[in-house]
Tab-separated table of N, CA and C in Angstrom:
chain	number	residue	atom	x	y	z
L	1	UNK	N	40.675	-50.354	2.870
L	1	UNK	CA	40.025	-49.243	2.215
L	1	UNK	C	40.835	-47.974	2.363
L	2	UNK	N	40.736	-47.199	1.356
L	2	UNK	CA	41.487	-45.966	1.299
L	2	UNK	C	40.620	-44.828	1.853
L	3	UNK	N	41.218	-43.846	2.509
L	3	UNK	CA	40.496	-42.698	3.085
L	3	UNK	C	39.873	-41.834	1.993
L	4	UNK	N	40.459	-41.825	0.814
L	4	UNK	CA	39.950	-41.013	-0.292
L	4	UNK	C	38.593	-41.550	-0.747
L	5	UNK	N	38.391	-42.844	-0.700
L	5	UNK	CA	37.102	-43.418	-1.111
L	5	UNK	C	36.033	-43.184	-0.060
L	6	UNK	N	36.409	-43.068	1.202
L	6	UNK	CA	35.443	-42.825	2.276
L	6	UNK	C	35.112	-41.341	2.442
L	7	UNK	N	35.909	-40.445	1.930
L	7	UNK	CA	35.722	-39.001	2.105
L	7	UNK	C	34.359	-38.505	1.586
L	8	UNK	N	33.866	-38.875	0.414
L	8	UNK	CA	32.543	-38.399	-0.031
L	8	UNK	C	31.413	-38.865	0.903
L	9	UNK	N	31.521	-40.056	1.419
L	9	UNK	CA	30.488	-40.545	2.337
L	9	UNK	C	30.515	-39.783	3.663
L	10	UNK	N	31.695	-39.462	4.138
L	10	UNK	CA	31.819	-38.709	5.388
L	10	UNK	C	31.251	-37.299	5.214
L	11	UNK	N	31.533	-36.655	4.093
L	11	UNK	CA	31.011	-35.310	3.824
L	11	UNK	C	29.487	-35.343	3.712
L	12	UNK	N	28.961	-36.362	3.048
L	12	UNK	CA	27.506	-36.500	2.895
L	12	UNK	C	26.829	-36.698	4.244
L	13	UNK	N	27.386	-37.532	5.081
L	13	UNK	CA	26.807	-37.767	6.414
L	13	UNK	C	26.897	-36.497	7.259
L	14	UNK	N	27.978	-35.758	7.168
L	14	UNK	CA	28.122	-34.502	7.911
L	14	UNK	C	27.099	-33.462	7.462
L	15	UNK	N	26.863	-33.335	6.162
L	15	UNK	CA	25.884	-32.374	5.638
L	15	UNK	C	24.469	-32.742	6.104
L	16	UNK	N	24.147	-34.039	6.093
L	16	UNK	CA	22.822	-34.477	6.557
L	16	UNK	C	22.653	-34.178	8.042
L	17	UNK	N	23.703	-34.376	8.817
L	17	UNK	CA	23.641	-34.090	10.245
L	17	UNK	C	23.375	-32.601	10.485
L	18	UNK	N	24.062	-31.717	9.761
L	18	UNK	CA	23.883	-30.269	9.933
L	18	UNK	C	22.479	-29.821	9.514
L	19	UNK	N	21.950	-30.411	8.431
L	19	UNK	CA	20.606	-30.039	7.971
L	19	UNK	C	19.544	-30.466	8.975
L	20	UNK	N	19.642	-31.669	9.505
L	20	UNK	CA	18.640	-32.131	10.465
L	20	UNK	C	18.761	-31.373	11.771
L	21	UNK	N	19.969	-30.984	12.129
L	21	UNK	CA	20.156	-30.219	13.365
L	21	UNK	C	19.471	-28.859	13.268
L	22	UNK	N	19.620	-28.145	12.130
L	22	UNK	CA	18.982	-26.831	11.982
L	22	UNK	C	17.462	-26.967	11.895
L	23	UNK	N	16.984	-28.026	11.270
L	23	UNK	CA	15.532	-28.236	11.192
L	23	UNK	C	14.960	-28.519	12.576
L	24	UNK	N	15.659	-29.316	13.357
L	24	UNK	CA	15.194	-29.597	14.725
L	24	UNK	C	15.223	-28.334	15.572
L	25	UNK	N	16.211	-27.489	15.367
L	25	UNK	CA	16.299	-26.227	16.105
L	25	UNK	C	15.106	-25.330	15.774
L	26	UNK	N	14.733	-25.250	14.489
L	26	UNK	CA	13.569	-24.447	14.087
L	26	UNK	C	12.284	-25.009	14.673
L	27	UNK	N	12.145	-26.331	14.681
L	27	UNK	CA	10.955	-26.953	15.260
L	27	UNK	C	10.867	-26.668	16.757
L	28	UNK	N	11.989	-26.718	17.440
L	28	UNK	CA	12.003	-26.453	18.881
L	28	UNK	C	11.604	-24.994	19.154
L	29	UNK	N	12.098	-24.057	18.349
L	29	UNK	CA	11.740	-22.654	18.529
L	29	UNK	C	10.255	-22.422	18.262
L	30	UNK	N	9.708	-23.077	17.238
L	30	UNK	CA	8.281	-22.937	16.932
L	30	UNK	C	7.429	-23.504	18.059
L	31	UNK	N	7.832	-24.643	18.612
L	31	UNK	CA	7.093	-25.236	19.723
L	31	UNK	C	7.138	-24.332	20.952
L	32	UNK	N	8.294	-23.732	21.215
L	32	UNK	CA	8.421	-22.817	22.347
L	32	UNK	C	7.520	-21.594	22.153
L	33	UNK	N	7.480	-21.068	20.910
L	33	UNK	CA	6.634	-19.913	20.619
L	33	UNK	C	5.164	-20.257	20.850
L	34	UNK	N	4.740	-21.431	20.410
L	34	UNK	CA	3.340	-21.842	20.580
L	34	UNK	C	3.004	-22.080	22.045
L	35	UNK	N	3.967	-22.517	22.818
L	35	UNK	CA	3.720	-22.728	24.244
L	35	UNK	C	3.662	-21.410	25.006
L	36	UNK	N	4.240	-20.357	24.451
L	36	UNK	CA	4.213	-19.045	25.102
L	36	UNK	C	2.900	-18.302	24.882
L	37	UNK	N	1.985	-18.872	24.101
L	37	UNK	CA	0.699	-18.207	23.860
L	37	UNK	C	-0.118	-18.184	25.146
L	38	UNK	N	-0.830	-17.082	25.349
L	38	UNK	CA	-1.760	-16.978	26.472
L	38	UNK	C	-2.951	-16.149	26.011
L	39	UNK	N	-4.086	-16.233	26.701
L	39	UNK	CA	-5.273	-15.475	26.280
L	39	UNK	C	-4.975	-13.980	26.159
L	40	UNK	N	-5.439	-13.396	25.071
L	40	UNK	CA	-5.223	-11.980	24.799
L	40	UNK	C	-4.080	-11.710	23.844
L	41	UNK	N	-3.315	-12.738	23.508
L	41	UNK	CA	-2.184	-12.574	22.600
L	41	UNK	C	-2.676	-12.542	21.156
L	42	UNK	N	-2.091	-11.698	20.341
L	42	UNK	CA	-2.398	-11.652	18.917
L	42	UNK	C	-1.536	-12.655	18.175
L	43	UNK	N	-2.151	-13.400	17.237
L	43	UNK	CA	-1.417	-14.409	16.471
L	43	UNK	C	-1.737	-14.282	14.992
L	44	UNK	N	-0.851	-14.865	14.168
L	44	UNK	CA	-1.088	-15.001	12.743
L	44	UNK	C	-1.038	-16.487	12.431
L	45	UNK	N	-2.068	-16.998	11.774
L	45	UNK	CA	-2.090	-18.419	11.434
L	45	UNK	C	-1.222	-18.663	10.200
L	46	UNK	N	-0.984	-19.943	9.911
L	46	UNK	CA	-0.172	-20.265	8.744
L	46	UNK	C	-0.897	-19.898	7.457
L	47	UNK	N	-2.209	-19.679	7.535
L	47	UNK	CA	-2.983	-19.243	6.375
L	47	UNK	C	-2.993	-17.734	6.208
L	48	UNK	N	-2.401	-16.992	7.164
L	48	UNK	CA	-2.320	-15.540	7.046
L	48	UNK	C	-3.437	-14.792	7.748
L	49	UNK	N	-4.248	-15.476	8.559
L	49	UNK	CA	-5.341	-14.811	9.261
L	49	UNK	C	-4.844	-14.320	10.622
L	50	UNK	N	-5.223	-13.099	10.972
L	50	UNK	CA	-4.854	-12.529	12.263
L	50	UNK	C	-6.014	-12.720	13.224
L	51	UNK	N	-5.712	-13.122	14.459
L	51	UNK	CA	-6.750	-13.389	15.444
L	51	UNK	C	-6.184	-13.173	16.842
L	52	UNK	N	-7.087	-13.183	17.826
L	52	UNK	CA	-6.720	-13.043	19.226
L	52	UNK	C	-6.969	-14.358	19.934
L	53	UNK	N	-6.039	-14.792	20.760
L	53	UNK	CA	-6.175	-16.051	21.502
L	53	UNK	C	-7.163	-15.845	22.644
L	54	UNK	N	-8.147	-16.742	22.750
L	54	UNK	CA	-9.121	-16.700	23.847
L	54	UNK	C	-8.855	-17.791	24.872
L	55	UNK	N	-8.563	-19.010	24.399
L	55	UNK	CA	-8.269	-20.134	25.292
L	55	UNK	C	-7.152	-20.964	24.674
L	56	UNK	N	-6.313	-21.546	25.533
L	56	UNK	CA	-5.236	-22.425	25.082
L	56	UNK	C	-5.442	-23.785	25.731
L	57	UNK	N	-5.490	-24.840	24.916
L	57	UNK	CA	-5.620	-26.212	25.407
L	57	UNK	C	-4.355	-26.979	25.026
L	58	UNK	N	-4.350	-28.302	25.251
L	58	UNK	CA	-3.152	-29.096	24.980
L	58	UNK	C	-2.750	-29.044	23.509
L	59	UNK	N	-3.680	-29.382	22.615
L	59	UNK	CA	-3.365	-29.433	21.181
L	59	UNK	C	-4.110	-28.387	20.362
L	60	UNK	N	-5.053	-27.674	20.971
L	60	UNK	CA	-5.879	-26.725	20.225
L	60	UNK	C	-5.839	-25.347	20.871
L	61	UNK	N	-6.290	-24.375	20.103
L	61	UNK	CA	-6.359	-22.988	20.555
L	61	UNK	C	-7.699	-22.426	20.099
L	62	UNK	N	-8.399	-21.719	20.974
L	62	UNK	CA	-9.636	-21.034	20.601
L	62	UNK	C	-9.260	-19.607	20.235
L	63	UNK	N	-9.525	-19.239	18.966
L	63	UNK	CA	-9.162	-17.915	18.457
L	63	UNK	C	-10.412	-17.104	18.182
L	64	UNK	N	-10.342	-15.803	18.470
L	64	UNK	CA	-11.413	-14.876	18.103
L	64	UNK	C	-10.970	-14.196	16.818
L	65	UNK	N	-11.599	-14.607	15.701
L	65	UNK	CA	-11.190	-14.098	14.394
L	65	UNK	C	-11.867	-12.776	14.056
L	66	UNK	N	-13.006	-12.503	14.688
L	66	UNK	CA	-13.725	-11.233	14.553
L	66	UNK	C	-14.488	-11.046	15.856
L	67	UNK	N	-14.954	-9.850	16.144
L	67	UNK	CA	-15.684	-9.662	17.391
L	67	UNK	C	-16.889	-10.607	17.484
L	68	UNK	N	-16.846	-11.497	18.473
L	68	UNK	CA	-17.931	-12.448	18.688
L	68	UNK	C	-17.839	-13.705	17.848
L	69	UNK	N	-16.828	-13.841	16.995
L	69	UNK	CA	-16.678	-15.020	16.138
L	69	UNK	C	-15.457	-15.804	16.626
L	70	UNK	N	-15.706	-17.028	17.112
L	70	UNK	CA	-14.641	-17.867	17.648
L	70	UNK	C	-14.449	-19.091	16.779
L	71	UNK	N	-13.201	-19.545	16.678
L	71	UNK	CA	-12.882	-20.737	15.899
L	71	UNK	C	-11.805	-21.516	16.642
L	72	UNK	N	-11.879	-22.840	16.527
L	72	UNK	CA	-10.898	-23.712	17.162
L	72	UNK	C	-9.856	-24.103	16.116
L	73	UNK	N	-8.589	-23.892	16.434
L	73	UNK	CA	-7.482	-24.212	15.547
L	73	UNK	C	-6.513	-25.145	16.263
L	74	UNK	N	-5.793	-25.934	15.508
L	74	UNK	CA	-4.700	-26.722	16.061
L	74	UNK	C	-3.559	-25.775	16.406
L	75	UNK	N	-2.807	-26.113	17.437
L	75	UNK	CA	-1.673	-25.254	17.807
L	75	UNK	C	-0.666	-25.160	16.665
L	76	UNK	N	-0.550	-26.230	15.895
L	76	UNK	CA	0.396	-26.222	14.781
L	76	UNK	C	-0.018	-25.249	13.683
L	77	UNK	N	-1.271	-24.798	13.672
L	77	UNK	CA	-1.746	-23.873	12.653
L	77	UNK	C	-1.359	-22.430	12.961
L	78	UNK	N	-0.808	-22.181	14.142
L	78	UNK	CA	-0.371	-20.835	14.504
L	78	UNK	C	1.018	-20.635	13.924
L	79	UNK	N	1.137	-19.658	13.036
L	79	UNK	CA	2.408	-19.404	12.371
L	79	UNK	C	3.309	-18.472	13.150
L	80	UNK	N	2.731	-17.486	13.859
L	80	UNK	CA	3.542	-16.534	14.607
L	80	UNK	C	2.721	-15.950	15.737
L	81	UNK	N	3.364	-15.767	16.874
L	81	UNK	CA	2.769	-15.063	18.001
L	81	UNK	C	3.314	-13.645	17.948
L	82	UNK	N	2.423	-12.660	17.878
L	82	UNK	CA	2.823	-11.266	17.680
L	82	UNK	C	2.775	-10.504	18.996
L	83	UNK	N	3.664	-9.533	19.143
L	83	UNK	CA	3.564	-8.676	20.317
L	83	UNK	C	2.439	-7.670	20.096
L	84	UNK	N	1.997	-7.040	21.178
L	84	UNK	CA	0.810	-6.181	21.120
L	84	UNK	C	0.964	-5.022	20.140
L	85	UNK	N	2.120	-4.383	20.111
L	85	UNK	CA	2.316	-3.228	19.231
L	85	UNK	C	2.217	-3.631	17.762
L	86	UNK	N	2.833	-4.763	17.407
L	86	UNK	CA	2.789	-5.213	16.014
L	86	UNK	C	1.376	-5.643	15.619
L	87	UNK	N	0.680	-6.354	16.520
L	87	UNK	CA	-0.689	-6.806	16.241
L	87	UNK	C	-1.619	-5.606	16.035
L	88	UNK	N	-1.528	-4.594	16.896
L	88	UNK	CA	-2.372	-3.399	16.754
L	88	UNK	C	-2.031	-2.620	15.489
L	89	UNK	N	-0.765	-2.594	15.103
L	89	UNK	CA	-0.373	-1.890	13.879
L	89	UNK	C	-0.954	-2.575	12.653
L	90	UNK	N	-0.905	-3.911	12.622
L	90	UNK	CA	-1.363	-4.655	11.450
L	90	UNK	C	-2.880	-4.710	11.398
L	91	UNK	N	-3.522	-5.093	12.490
L	91	UNK	CA	-4.968	-5.344	12.479
L	91	UNK	C	-5.781	-4.065	12.596
L	92	UNK	N	-5.409	-3.205	13.536
L	92	UNK	CA	-6.211	-2.007	13.806
L	92	UNK	C	-5.650	-0.749	13.162
L	93	UNK	N	-4.456	-0.812	12.605
L	93	UNK	CA	-3.856	0.354	11.973
L	93	UNK	C	-3.358	1.376	12.975
L	94	UNK	N	-3.117	0.957	14.205
L	94	UNK	CA	-2.658	1.870	15.254
L	94	UNK	C	-1.139	1.781	15.330
L	95	UNK	N	-0.480	2.908	15.091
L	95	UNK	CA	0.973	2.950	15.171
L	95	UNK	C	1.348	3.866	16.324
L	96	UNK	N	1.969	3.333	17.390
L	96	UNK	CA	2.280	4.173	18.546
L	96	UNK	C	3.215	5.329	18.202
L	97	UNK	N	4.126	5.143	17.246
L	97	UNK	CA	5.025	6.237	16.857
L	97	UNK	C	4.267	7.347	16.153
L	98	UNK	N	3.265	6.959	15.357
L	98	UNK	CA	2.461	7.934	14.627
L	98	UNK	C	1.607	8.767	15.566
L	99	UNK	N	1.079	8.154	16.648
L	99	UNK	CA	0.227	8.873	17.594
L	99	UNK	C	0.995	10.005	18.270
L	100	UNK	N	2.264	9.784	18.598
L	100	UNK	CA	3.067	10.825	19.227
L	100	UNK	C	3.336	11.954	18.235
L	101	UNK	N	3.575	11.619	16.968
L	101	UNK	CA	3.827	12.630	15.952
L	101	UNK	C	2.561	13.400	15.589
L	102	UNK	N	1.393	12.748	15.682
L	102	UNK	CA	0.131	13.377	15.285
L	102	UNK	C	-0.207	14.555	16.185
L	103	UNK	N	0.195	14.510	17.443
L	103	UNK	CA	-0.097	15.614	18.351
L	103	UNK	C	0.722	16.847	17.989
L	104	UNK	N	1.893	16.646	17.401
L	104	UNK	CA	2.763	17.761	17.070
L	104	UNK	C	2.467	18.379	15.713
L	105	UNK	N	2.005	17.586	14.759
L	105	UNK	CA	1.800	18.081	13.406
L	105	UNK	C	0.378	18.609	13.231
L	106	UNK	N	0.236	19.708	12.501
L	106	UNK	CA	-1.109	20.237	12.258
L	106	UNK	C	-1.868	19.353	11.270
L	107	UNK	N	-3.184	19.383	11.372
L	107	UNK	CA	-4.032	18.584	10.493
L	107	UNK	C	-4.251	19.340	9.197
L	108	UNK	N	-3.980	18.693	8.082
L	108	UNK	CA	-4.168	19.299	6.772
L	108	UNK	C	-5.433	18.705	6.169
L	109	UNK	N	-6.426	19.546	5.814
L	109	UNK	CA	-7.672	19.005	5.263
L	109	UNK	C	-7.468	18.431	3.869
L	110	UNK	N	-8.330	17.474	3.494
L	110	UNK	CA	-8.257	16.851	2.176
L	110	UNK	C	-8.752	17.781	1.073
L	111	UNK	N	-9.693	18.657	1.396
L	111	UNK	CA	-10.228	19.576	0.398
L	111	UNK	C	-10.388	20.955	1.034
L	112	UNK	N	-10.747	21.926	0.228
L	112	UNK	CA	-10.843	23.300	0.708
L	112	UNK	C	-12.192	23.606	1.351
L	113	UNK	N	-13.134	22.661	1.361
L	113	UNK	CA	-14.455	22.957	1.903
L	113	UNK	C	-14.388	23.283	3.388
L	114	UNK	N	-13.501	22.629	4.119
L	114	UNK	CA	-13.408	22.924	5.548
L	114	UNK	C	-12.828	24.315	5.781
L	115	UNK	N	-12.059	24.826	4.832
L	115	UNK	CA	-11.502	26.160	4.971
L	115	UNK	C	-12.552	27.229	4.687
L	116	UNK	N	-13.469	26.965	3.767
L	116	UNK	CA	-14.482	27.952	3.412
L	116	UNK	C	-15.688	27.885	4.328
L	117	UNK	N	-15.904	26.770	5.016
L	117	UNK	CA	-17.059	26.665	5.919
L	117	UNK	C	-16.957	27.673	7.041
L	118	UNK	N	-15.763	27.889	7.566
L	118	UNK	CA	-15.589	28.838	8.663
L	118	UNK	C	-15.900	30.254	8.186
L	119	UNK	N	-15.481	30.597	6.975
L	119	UNK	CA	-15.751	31.931	6.443
L	119	UNK	C	-17.233	32.099	6.155
L	120	UNK	N	-17.886	31.049	5.630
L	120	UNK	CA	-19.310	31.122	5.340
L	120	UNK	C	-20.128	31.221	6.616
L	121	UNK	N	-19.711	30.537	7.649
L	121	UNK	CA	-20.443	30.574	8.918
L	121	UNK	C	-20.358	31.957	9.533
L	122	UNK	N	-19.263	32.650	9.307
L	122	UNK	CA	-19.095	33.991	9.851
L	122	UNK	C	-19.955	35.010	9.127
L	123	UNK	N	-20.327	34.765	7.864
L	123	UNK	CA	-21.157	35.708	7.117
L	123	UNK	C	-22.577	35.724	7.637
L	124	UNK	N	-23.053	34.632	8.201
L	124	UNK	CA	-24.415	34.564	8.688
L	124	UNK	C	-25.413	34.253	7.593
L	125	UNK	N	-24.945	33.917	6.379
L	125	UNK	CA	-25.844	33.578	5.287
L	125	UNK	C	-26.324	32.156	5.450
L	126	UNK	N	-27.593	31.966	5.162
L	126	UNK	CA	-28.121	30.599	5.164
L	126	UNK	C	-28.041	30.060	3.749
L	127	UNK	N	-28.318	28.792	3.580
L	127	UNK	CA	-28.244	28.196	2.248
L	127	UNK	C	-29.320	28.770	1.331
L	128	UNK	N	-30.453	29.148	1.880
L	128	UNK	CA	-31.510	29.758	1.063
L	128	UNK	C	-31.049	31.120	0.540
L	129	UNK	N	-30.360	31.887	1.372
L	129	UNK	CA	-29.851	33.186	0.940
L	129	UNK	C	-28.813	33.020	-0.165
L	130	UNK	N	-27.989	31.979	-0.049
L	130	UNK	CA	-26.971	31.723	-1.069
L	130	UNK	C	-27.625	31.325	-2.387
L	131	UNK	N	-28.688	30.543	-2.349
L	131	UNK	CA	-29.387	30.141	-3.563
L	131	UNK	C	-30.026	31.354	-4.232
L	132	UNK	N	-30.606	32.252	-3.428
L	132	UNK	CA	-31.200	33.470	-3.986
L	132	UNK	C	-30.135	34.332	-4.649
L	133	UNK	N	-28.974	34.424	-4.043
L	133	UNK	CA	-27.896	35.220	-4.615
L	133	UNK	C	-27.432	34.616	-5.941
L	134	UNK	N	-27.397	33.295	-6.037
L	134	UNK	CA	-26.991	32.640	-7.279
L	134	UNK	C	-28.023	32.889	-8.372
L	135	UNK	N	-29.307	32.838	-8.027
L	135	UNK	CA	-30.357	33.120	-9.011
L	135	UNK	C	-30.265	34.558	-9.512
L	136	UNK	N	-30.004	35.501	-8.621
L	136	UNK	CA	-29.884	36.901	-9.020
L	136	UNK	C	-28.684	37.090	-9.953
L	137	UNK	N	-27.616	36.369	-9.692
L	137	UNK	CA	-26.432	36.464	-10.545
L	137	UNK	C	-26.744	35.916	-11.929
L	138	UNK	N	-27.521	34.834	-12.022
L	138	UNK	CA	-27.910	34.276	-13.311
L	138	UNK	C	-28.775	35.259	-14.089
L	139	UNK	N	-29.714	35.913	-13.403
L	139	UNK	CA	-30.578	36.889	-14.074
L	139	UNK	C	-29.755	38.070	-14.580
L	140	UNK	N	-28.773	38.500	-13.811
L	140	UNK	CA	-27.928	39.616	-14.227
L	140	UNK	C	-27.114	39.226	-15.457
L	141	UNK	N	-26.642	37.978	-15.523
L	141	UNK	CA	-25.892	37.510	-16.688
L	141	UNK	C	-26.770	37.506	-17.929
L	142	UNK	N	-28.028	37.072	-17.786
L	142	UNK	CA	-28.946	37.027	-18.929
L	142	UNK	C	-29.238	38.432	-19.439
L	143	UNK	N	-29.402	39.383	-18.529
L	143	UNK	CA	-29.680	40.755	-18.930
L	143	UNK	C	-28.475	41.367	-19.641
L	144	UNK	N	-27.294	40.961	-19.264
L	144	UNK	CA	-26.080	41.501	-19.863
L	144	UNK	C	-25.814	40.882	-21.231
L	145	UNK	N	-26.640	39.933	-21.648
L	145	UNK	CA	-26.474	39.357	-22.968
L	145	UNK	C	-25.785	38.003	-22.956
L	146	UNK	N	-25.451	37.502	-21.810
L	146	UNK	CA	-24.829	36.189	-21.732
L	146	UNK	C	-25.924	35.140	-21.762
L	147	UNK	N	-25.742	34.147	-22.568
L	147	UNK	CA	-26.743	33.086	-22.640
L	147	UNK	C	-26.130	31.783	-22.176
L	148	UNK	N	-26.963	30.960	-21.633
L	148	UNK	CA	-26.505	29.641	-21.188
L	148	UNK	C	-26.356	28.727	-22.394
L	149	UNK	N	-25.378	27.898	-22.371
L	149	UNK	CA	-25.165	26.929	-23.435
L	149	UNK	C	-26.038	25.723	-23.137
L	150	UNK	N	-26.824	25.318	-24.153
L	150	UNK	CA	-27.688	24.157	-23.959
L	150	UNK	C	-26.850	22.901	-23.944
L	151	UNK	N	-27.239	21.970	-23.110
L	151	UNK	CA	-26.545	20.688	-23.054
L	151	UNK	C	-27.036	19.834	-24.202
L	152	UNK	N	-26.138	19.131	-24.832
L	152	UNK	CA	-26.474	18.280	-25.966
L	152	UNK	C	-26.546	16.848	-25.483
L	153	UNK	N	-27.647	16.164	-25.812
L	153	UNK	CA	-27.806	14.762	-25.446
L	153	UNK	C	-27.157	13.925	-26.532
L	154	UNK	N	-26.096	13.214	-26.188
L	154	UNK	CA	-25.365	12.416	-27.156
L	154	UNK	C	-25.936	11.011	-27.303
L	155	UNK	N	-26.957	10.679	-26.549
L	155	UNK	CA	-27.568	9.354	-26.636
L	155	UNK	C	-28.490	9.262	-27.835
L	156	UNK	N	-28.777	8.055	-28.269
L	156	UNK	CA	-29.670	7.851	-29.408
L	156	UNK	C	-31.120	8.027	-28.971
L	157	UNK	N	-31.926	8.526	-29.886
L	157	UNK	CA	-33.361	8.536	-29.647
L	157	UNK	C	-33.868	7.120	-29.816
L	158	UNK	N	-34.881	6.764	-29.065
L	158	UNK	CA	-35.433	5.415	-29.177
L	158	UNK	C	-36.050	5.193	-30.551
L	159	UNK	N	-36.707	6.223	-31.104
L	159	UNK	CA	-37.342	6.075	-32.414
L	159	UNK	C	-36.284	5.891	-33.501
L	160	UNK	N	-35.201	6.651	-33.432
L	160	UNK	CA	-34.144	6.534	-34.429
L	160	UNK	C	-33.472	5.170	-34.335
L	161	UNK	N	-33.284	4.670	-33.132
L	161	UNK	CA	-32.672	3.357	-32.958
L	161	UNK	C	-33.586	2.270	-33.500
L	162	UNK	N	-34.893	2.397	-33.293
L	162	UNK	CA	-35.843	1.399	-33.781
L	162	UNK	C	-35.886	1.404	-35.304
L	163	UNK	N	-35.897	2.597	-35.930
L	163	UNK	CA	-35.960	2.653	-37.384
L	163	UNK	C	-34.659	2.130	-38.006
L	164	UNK	N	-33.533	2.380	-37.361
L	164	UNK	CA	-32.265	1.888	-37.880
L	164	UNK	C	-32.249	0.369	-37.848
L	165	UNK	N	-32.703	-0.214	-36.765
L	165	UNK	CA	-32.682	-1.672	-36.668
L	165	UNK	C	-33.671	-2.289	-37.659
L	166	UNK	N	-34.798	-1.623	-37.934
L	166	UNK	CA	-35.758	-2.131	-38.925
L	166	UNK	C	-35.125	-2.127	-40.310
L	167	UNK	N	-34.406	-1.031	-40.687
L	167	UNK	CA	-33.767	-0.933	-41.990
L	167	UNK	C	-32.691	-2.006	-42.148
L	168	UNK	N	-31.930	-2.251	-41.111
L	168	UNK	CA	-30.874	-3.255	-41.184
L	168	UNK	C	-31.467	-4.641	-41.406
L	169	UNK	N	-32.591	-4.916	-40.761
L	169	UNK	CA	-33.209	-6.229	-40.915
L	169	UNK	C	-33.694	-6.427	-42.356
L	170	UNK	N	-34.222	-5.361	-42.977
L	170	UNK	CA	-34.694	-5.474	-44.351
L	170	UNK	C	-33.524	-5.675	-45.313
L	171	UNK	N	-32.369	-5.122	-44.967
L	171	UNK	CA	-31.201	-5.261	-45.856
L	171	UNK	C	-30.471	-6.568	-45.636
L	172	UNK	N	-30.983	-7.425	-44.773
L	172	UNK	CA	-30.345	-8.726	-44.576
L	172	UNK	C	-29.526	-8.803	-43.298
L	173	UNK	N	-29.525	-7.739	-42.513
L	173	UNK	CA	-28.789	-7.784	-41.256
L	173	UNK	C	-29.541	-8.621	-40.223
L	174	UNK	N	-28.827	-9.123	-39.274
L	174	UNK	CA	-29.460	-9.902	-38.207
L	174	UNK	C	-29.198	-9.221	-36.895
L	175	UNK	N	-30.050	-9.523	-35.950
L	175	UNK	CA	-29.825	-8.961	-34.620
L	175	UNK	C	-29.300	-10.013	-33.666
L	176	UNK	N	-28.657	-11.057	-34.179
L	176	UNK	CA	-28.069	-12.082	-33.320
L	176	UNK	C	-26.815	-11.527	-32.664
L	177	UNK	N	-26.606	-11.931	-31.477
L	177	UNK	CA	-25.449	-11.406	-30.740
L	177	UNK	C	-24.437	-12.506	-30.540
């Protein structure tokens, strides 16, 4: 036999060896990660659910998926064991870097109501006094010749809708939907 005819078979066997070696390496790392689990560790299952480990057994793990809700999973169902900082960032929204920055940065309100509440509290006016002042302002506007614009109801009257549907039925219309 010639070496040229054996070369494709040798390359094929070498490629298969390298592929199985990397797959075995990944399996070994996953098994090591699952063995490193201990109670209190945050995990992500292969289905994407985040939970806390409560008990570890030979082939199963007891996970707390919500406060007071426990479920038994196979160890193989654990996709990743997370460190505490990453688990708290994902599940609870706690970012340790953000907490340090939050102490330094001033709080910006979402709306201006918190800015005006302090000024209103300093005036000593109660809500009843404010309502009276608004009524007096409305009366002053009316005396000055300003009139309120009436609101227009754009909805149909029930009587007009009933008469329209009666006319349509007489003209051959149907009310089938």
